[in-house]
């Protein structure tokens, strides 16, 4: 995207010496590295824009961790919100927040914040039990899970969980911190190990640690894995693209390869497309580009 296609580009970044600061029309320095304070960061950005009398028509980011901040900025500026999502409805990766003078689609801030948290996402999908004509209920796309925030949660999972289980970061990205646990003893050891190694953003940049390092446990599903990229405009499905993922590395669940277009039977591809569209729109993500990961069981898609 070049200046010839835009009237004005305003770049916001935590680095006061960002390499692109002299290549944009306006540069705003705000240290927004602590994402637990995103509401305050958004207010600072808003004040900078107002004080400089900059008129903007839209905001976007390509960094997963910055999506909630971008949504909050848009709320303060009464702008529509755009999100480019990747891996459990997050975003792609470029290190800055950028304002542009073109009108992007809308995704609600509440939906963005819910989608950033895996347990909150699954809770919402489970609660959606209303019949929708010709569509399954979104609760059918979920499997057993449990937040893992304390020792009490750990003890409860030991009692009621069916092993093996998958443990992952609530705000995680790219399978970092994801592991399989085979029994009650192993889950406690792995929990302490991951929490000790992954605490702050600097421990592993770009995987969501700026939002916290709480964890969750999920049912281990033996099935094929697929990514669905959907384009939604005004709650209407514009396009969908399905990728088949090859088997992941044992215990860490990092992908080894992918195939697109999918070689699944057409009917199963339709099921994945409908599931991705329903999950996004139920979360309030009604405009934008989103990526949702599914496991395809014999009974249908399950969120990954």
Short mmCIF file of C-alpha atoms in Angstrom, two decimals:
data_model
loop_
_atom_site.label_atom_id
_atom_site.label_comp_id
_atom_site.label_asym_id
_atom_site.label_seq_id
_atom_site.Cartn_x
_atom_site.Cartn_y
_atom_site.Cartn_z
CA UNK A 1 0.00 0.00 0.00
CA UNK A 2 1.67 3.26 -1.12
CA UNK A 3 1.07 6.95 -0.58
CA UNK A 4 -0.26 7.27 -4.12
CA UNK A 5 -3.27 5.20 -3.06
CA UNK A 6 -3.89 7.07 0.20
CA UNK A 7 -4.47 10.69 1.13
CA UNK A 8 -2.70 10.45 4.48
CA UNK A 9 -0.87 7.83 6.52
CA UNK A 10 -0.48 8.22 10.28
CA UNK A 11 1.80 5.69 11.94
CA UNK A 12 1.63 4.96 15.69
CA UNK A 13 4.37 2.90 17.32
CA UNK A 14 6.09 2.21 20.64
CA UNK A 15 9.52 2.76 19.09
CA UNK A 16 10.33 6.50 18.87
CA UNK A 17 12.94 5.72 16.19
CA UNK A 18 10.77 3.47 14.02
CA UNK A 19 12.33 2.95 10.58
CA UNK A 20 9.17 4.21 8.84
CA UNK A 21 8.67 7.41 10.86
CA UNK A 22 10.03 9.58 8.03
CA UNK A 23 8.10 7.73 5.34
CA UNK A 24 4.61 8.63 6.60
CA UNK A 25 2.65 11.87 6.79
CA UNK A 26 2.38 11.81 10.58
CA UNK A 27 4.20 9.78 13.23
CA UNK A 28 2.90 9.39 16.79
CA UNK A 29 5.00 7.82 19.52
CA UNK A 30 3.00 6.06 22.24
CA UNK A 31 4.45 3.22 24.31
CA UNK A 32 1.64 0.67 24.16
CA UNK A 33 3.74 -2.41 24.97
CA UNK A 34 1.65 -3.24 28.08
CA UNK A 35 -1.59 -4.42 26.52
CA UNK A 36 -3.34 -4.74 29.87
CA UNK A 37 -3.54 -0.91 29.69
CA UNK A 38 -4.84 -0.72 26.12
CA UNK A 39 -7.78 1.48 27.11
CA UNK A 40 -5.32 4.10 28.40
CA UNK A 41 -3.09 3.73 25.34
CA UNK A 42 -6.09 4.27 23.07
CA UNK A 43 -6.97 7.45 24.97
CA UNK A 44 -3.42 8.79 24.53
CA UNK A 45 -3.49 8.07 20.80
CA UNK A 46 -6.88 9.74 20.53
CA UNK A 47 -5.59 12.88 22.28
CA UNK A 48 -2.56 13.07 19.98
CA UNK A 49 -4.80 12.89 16.92
CA UNK A 50 -7.21 15.47 18.28
CA UNK A 51 -4.42 17.87 19.32
CA UNK A 52 -2.82 17.68 15.90
CA UNK A 53 -6.24 18.07 14.26
CA UNK A 54 -5.66 15.01 12.10
CA UNK A 55 -8.72 13.75 10.26
CA UNK A 56 -8.74 9.98 9.79
CA UNK A 57 -11.37 7.70 8.30
CA UNK A 58 -10.13 4.31 9.39
CA UNK A 59 -7.65 2.32 11.45
CA UNK A 60 -5.97 -1.01 10.87
CA UNK A 61 -3.18 -3.15 12.26
CA UNK A 62 -1.38 -6.26 11.07
CA UNK A 63 -0.09 -7.27 14.51
CA UNK A 64 -2.05 -9.85 16.47
CA UNK A 65 -1.47 -8.20 19.84
CA UNK A 66 -2.58 -4.78 18.58
CA UNK A 67 -6.06 -5.74 17.32
CA UNK A 68 -7.89 -4.85 20.59
CA UNK A 69 -6.02 -1.52 20.75
CA UNK A 70 -6.96 -0.70 17.16
CA UNK A 71 -10.61 -1.46 17.93
CA UNK A 72 -10.56 0.81 21.00
CA UNK A 73 -9.00 3.64 18.99
CA UNK A 74 -11.75 3.33 16.43
CA UNK A 75 -14.40 3.49 19.14
CA UNK A 76 -12.95 6.74 20.51
CA UNK A 77 -12.69 8.23 17.02
CA UNK A 78 -16.15 6.95 16.01
CA UNK A 79 -14.60 4.99 13.16
CA UNK A 80 -15.41 1.58 11.72
CA UNK A 81 -13.05 -1.19 12.77
CA UNK A 82 -11.06 -3.46 10.48
CA UNK A 83 -9.36 -6.67 11.56
CA UNK A 84 -7.17 -9.08 9.64
CA UNK A 85 -7.31 -12.27 11.64
CA UNK A 86 -4.94 -15.19 11.90
CA UNK A 87 -4.89 -18.14 14.26
CA UNK A 88 -7.96 -18.16 16.43
CA UNK A 89 -9.26 -14.86 15.12
CA UNK A 90 -6.21 -12.69 15.67
CA UNK A 91 -4.21 -10.71 13.14
CA UNK A 92 -1.28 -10.85 10.76
CA UNK A 93 2.17 -9.56 11.67
CA UNK A 94 3.76 -6.15 10.94
CA UNK A 95 5.09 -4.06 13.83
CA UNK A 96 2.91 -0.96 13.86
CA UNK A 97 -0.50 0.54 14.21
CA UNK A 98 -1.55 2.61 11.22
CA UNK A 99 -4.34 5.07 10.47
CA UNK A 100 -5.40 5.56 6.87
CA UNK A 101 -7.84 7.78 5.01
CA UNK A 102 -9.97 5.03 3.51
CA UNK A 103 -13.13 3.55 5.01
CA UNK A 104 -12.63 -0.03 6.27
CA UNK A 105 -15.26 -2.58 7.34
CA UNK A 106 -16.49 -2.92 10.91
CA UNK A 107 -15.94 -5.47 13.64
CA UNK A 108 -17.18 -4.64 17.12
CA UNK A 109 -14.66 -3.97 19.89
CA UNK A 110 -16.50 -6.38 22.17
CA UNK A 111 -16.22 -9.09 19.52
CA UNK A 112 -12.51 -8.42 19.05
CA UNK A 113 -11.85 -8.60 22.80
CA UNK A 114 -13.85 -11.81 23.15
CA UNK A 115 -12.08 -13.42 20.20
CA UNK A 116 -8.68 -12.58 21.70
CA UNK A 117 -9.40 -14.92 24.63
CA UNK A 118 -9.87 -18.60 23.78
CA UNK A 119 -12.03 -19.49 26.80
CA UNK A 120 -14.24 -16.43 26.31
CA UNK A 121 -14.68 -17.40 22.65
CA UNK A 122 -15.70 -20.95 23.50
CA UNK A 123 -18.00 -19.79 26.31
CA UNK A 124 -19.87 -17.54 23.90
CA UNK A 125 -20.17 -20.23 21.22
CA UNK A 126 -21.47 -22.72 23.79
CA UNK A 127 -24.13 -20.24 24.95
CA UNK A 128 -25.44 -19.78 21.40
CA UNK A 129 -28.10 -22.50 21.39
CA UNK A 130 -30.82 -20.67 19.45
CA UNK A 131 -32.01 -22.44 16.32
CA UNK A 132 -30.81 -20.78 13.10
CA UNK A 133 -32.62 -22.02 9.97
CA UNK A 134 -30.46 -24.43 7.93
CA UNK A 135 -27.44 -24.01 10.26
CA UNK A 136 -26.10 -26.06 13.18
CA UNK A 137 -25.89 -24.46 16.63
CA UNK A 138 -22.42 -23.07 17.32
CA UNK A 139 -22.26 -25.05 20.57
CA UNK A 140 -21.77 -28.11 18.34
CA UNK A 141 -18.43 -26.68 17.15
CA UNK A 142 -16.97 -26.73 20.66
CA UNK A 143 -15.42 -29.48 22.76
CA UNK A 144 -14.58 -29.80 26.46
CA UNK A 145 -12.30 -27.10 27.82
CA UNK A 146 -11.42 -25.47 31.12
CA UNK A 147 -9.68 -22.20 32.02
CA UNK A 148 -6.47 -22.79 33.96
CA UNK A 149 -5.92 -19.73 36.14
CA UNK A 150 -5.12 -21.16 39.55
CA UNK A 151 -4.09 -24.23 41.51
CA UNK A 152 -7.79 -24.91 42.18
CA UNK A 153 -8.42 -25.09 38.42
CA UNK A 154 -5.51 -27.48 38.11
CA UNK A 155 -6.86 -29.79 40.81
CA UNK A 156 -10.33 -29.75 39.24
CA UNK A 157 -8.94 -30.66 35.81
CA UNK A 158 -7.04 -33.55 37.38
CA UNK A 159 -10.34 -34.87 38.74
CA UNK A 160 -12.68 -34.34 35.79
CA UNK A 161 -10.41 -34.11 32.73
CA UNK A 162 -10.08 -37.01 30.32
CA UNK A 163 -6.42 -37.53 29.44
CA UNK A 164 -4.58 -36.91 27.20
CA UNK A 165 -5.37 -33.18 27.18
CA UNK A 166 -4.02 -30.16 25.33
CA UNK A 167 -2.68 -27.23 27.35
CA UNK A 168 -2.25 -23.83 25.68
CA UNK A 169 -1.99 -20.10 26.39
CA UNK A 170 -5.31 -18.21 26.52
CA UNK A 171 -3.92 -15.41 24.33
CA UNK A 172 -1.35 -17.56 22.55
CA UNK A 173 -0.34 -17.62 18.92
CA UNK A 174 1.40 -20.07 16.54
CA UNK A 175 1.18 -22.97 19.04
CA UNK A 176 3.87 -21.45 21.29
CA UNK A 177 3.29 -22.83 24.79
CA UNK A 178 0.96 -25.55 23.49
CA UNK A 179 1.65 -29.07 24.71
CA UNK A 180 0.02 -32.45 25.27
CA UNK A 181 -0.30 -33.81 28.81
CA UNK A 182 -0.96 -37.51 29.31
CA UNK A 183 -1.78 -37.73 33.02
CA UNK A 184 -2.49 -35.75 36.19
CA UNK A 185 1.15 -35.64 37.28
CA UNK A 186 2.36 -34.35 33.92
CA UNK A 187 -0.19 -31.53 33.72
CA UNK A 188 1.11 -29.94 36.93
CA UNK A 189 4.75 -30.18 35.81
CA UNK A 190 4.01 -28.74 32.36
CA UNK A 191 1.84 -25.98 33.78
CA UNK A 192 4.60 -24.77 36.09
CA UNK A 193 7.24 -25.10 33.37
CA UNK A 194 5.36 -23.08 30.74
CA UNK A 195 4.28 -20.39 33.20
CA UNK A 196 7.87 -20.00 34.38
CA UNK A 197 9.34 -19.68 30.87
CA UNK A 198 6.61 -17.57 29.22
CA UNK A 199 5.78 -14.67 31.54
CA UNK A 200 6.41 -11.35 29.76
CA UNK A 201 6.28 -10.16 26.12
CA UNK A 202 10.09 -10.11 25.90
CA UNK A 203 10.17 -13.85 26.69
CA UNK A 204 8.69 -14.57 23.25
CA UNK A 205 7.74 -11.57 21.13
CA UNK A 206 4.47 -11.56 19.21
CA UNK A 207 2.58 -14.47 20.77
CA UNK A 208 0.14 -12.57 22.98
CA UNK A 209 2.05 -12.41 26.27
CA UNK A 210 1.32 -8.69 26.42
CA UNK A 211 -2.24 -9.70 27.32
CA UNK A 212 -1.19 -12.21 29.98
CA UNK A 213 0.12 -15.75 30.33
CA UNK A 214 -2.95 -17.50 31.74
CA UNK A 215 -3.58 -20.95 30.33
CA UNK A 216 -6.40 -23.32 29.44
CA UNK A 217 -6.88 -27.05 28.94
CA UNK A 218 -8.80 -28.61 26.06
CA UNK A 219 -9.91 -32.03 24.92
CA UNK A 220 -7.41 -33.76 22.65
CA UNK A 221 -9.14 -34.42 19.33
CA UNK A 222 -7.76 -37.02 16.92
CA UNK A 223 -8.71 -35.71 13.48
CA UNK A 224 -7.51 -33.74 10.47
CA UNK A 225 -6.73 -30.02 10.92
CA UNK A 226 -7.88 -27.21 8.61
CA UNK A 227 -7.65 -23.42 8.39
CA UNK A 228 -10.58 -21.46 7.01
CA UNK A 229 -9.99 -17.89 5.80
CA UNK A 230 -13.26 -15.99 5.37
CA UNK A 231 -14.08 -12.55 4.01
CA UNK A 232 -17.24 -11.09 5.55
CA UNK A 233 -18.89 -7.80 4.58
CA UNK A 234 -21.95 -6.46 6.42
CA UNK A 235 -22.52 -9.93 7.86
CA UNK A 236 -22.54 -11.48 4.38
CA UNK A 237 -20.03 -14.13 3.38
CA UNK A 238 -18.01 -12.87 0.42
CA UNK A 239 -15.43 -15.65 0.05
CA UNK A 240 -13.87 -18.58 1.88
CA UNK A 241 -10.57 -20.39 1.38
CA UNK A 242 -9.75 -23.70 3.05
CA UNK A 243 -6.26 -25.08 3.72
CA UNK A 244 -5.51 -28.64 4.82
CA UNK A 245 -2.75 -28.85 7.43
CA UNK A 246 -0.40 -31.82 7.52
CA UNK A 247 0.14 -33.68 10.81
CA UNK A 248 1.67 -31.46 13.48
CA UNK A 249 4.87 -32.21 15.38
CA UNK A 250 4.28 -34.49 18.33
CA UNK A 251 3.41 -32.72 21.60
CA UNK A 252 4.18 -29.17 20.38
CA UNK A 253 1.47 -29.07 17.65
CA UNK A 254 3.46 -26.86 15.27
CA UNK A 255 2.41 -27.34 11.65
CA UNK A 256 4.77 -29.00 9.18
CA UNK A 257 3.02 -28.21 5.88
CA UNK A 258 -0.28 -27.10 4.35
CA UNK A 259 -2.21 -27.72 1.16
CA UNK A 260 -4.48 -25.20 -0.59
CA UNK A 261 -6.97 -25.63 -2.16
CA UNK A 262 -8.34 -28.28 0.15
CA UNK A 263 -8.70 -31.87 -1.03
CA UNK A 264 -11.61 -32.53 1.34
CA UNK A 265 -14.90 -33.64 -0.20
CA UNK A 266 -17.06 -30.69 -1.22
CA UNK A 267 -19.65 -31.34 1.50
CA UNK A 268 -17.01 -31.23 4.25
CA UNK A 269 -15.62 -27.99 2.80
CA UNK A 270 -19.12 -26.54 2.98
CA UNK A 271 -19.38 -27.58 6.64
CA UNK A 272 -16.09 -25.80 7.43
CA UNK A 273 -17.14 -22.65 5.60
CA UNK A 274 -20.48 -22.48 7.41
CA UNK A 275 -18.79 -23.15 10.76
CA UNK A 276 -16.20 -20.38 10.25
CA UNK A 277 -18.86 -17.89 9.15
CA UNK A 278 -21.13 -18.72 12.10
CA UNK A 279 -18.34 -18.51 14.68
CA UNK A 280 -17.20 -15.11 13.41
CA UNK A 281 -20.64 -13.54 13.17
CA UNK A 282 -21.77 -14.88 16.55
CA UNK A 283 -18.72 -13.18 18.07
CA UNK A 284 -19.74 -9.92 16.42
CA UNK A 285 -17.06 -10.04 13.72
CA UNK A 286 -19.36 -9.07 10.88
CA UNK A 287 -16.92 -7.25 8.59
CA UNK A 288 -13.33 -8.13 7.83
CA UNK A 289 -10.95 -10.95 6.97
CA UNK A 290 -10.69 -13.75 9.52
CA UNK A 291 -8.88 -17.05 9.96
CA UNK A 292 -10.43 -19.84 12.03
CA UNK A 293 -8.80 -23.18 12.77
CA UNK A 294 -10.90 -26.34 12.92
CA UNK A 295 -10.45 -30.03 13.55
CA UNK A 296 -12.67 -32.10 11.24
CA UNK A 297 -14.20 -35.05 13.06
CA UNK A 298 -16.62 -37.58 11.61
CA UNK A 299 -19.40 -35.65 13.37
CA UNK A 300 -18.30 -32.30 11.91
CA UNK A 301 -15.95 -29.37 12.62
CA UNK A 302 -14.60 -28.56 16.08
CA UNK A 303 -12.72 -25.37 16.94
CA UNK A 304 -8.99 -26.00 17.28
#
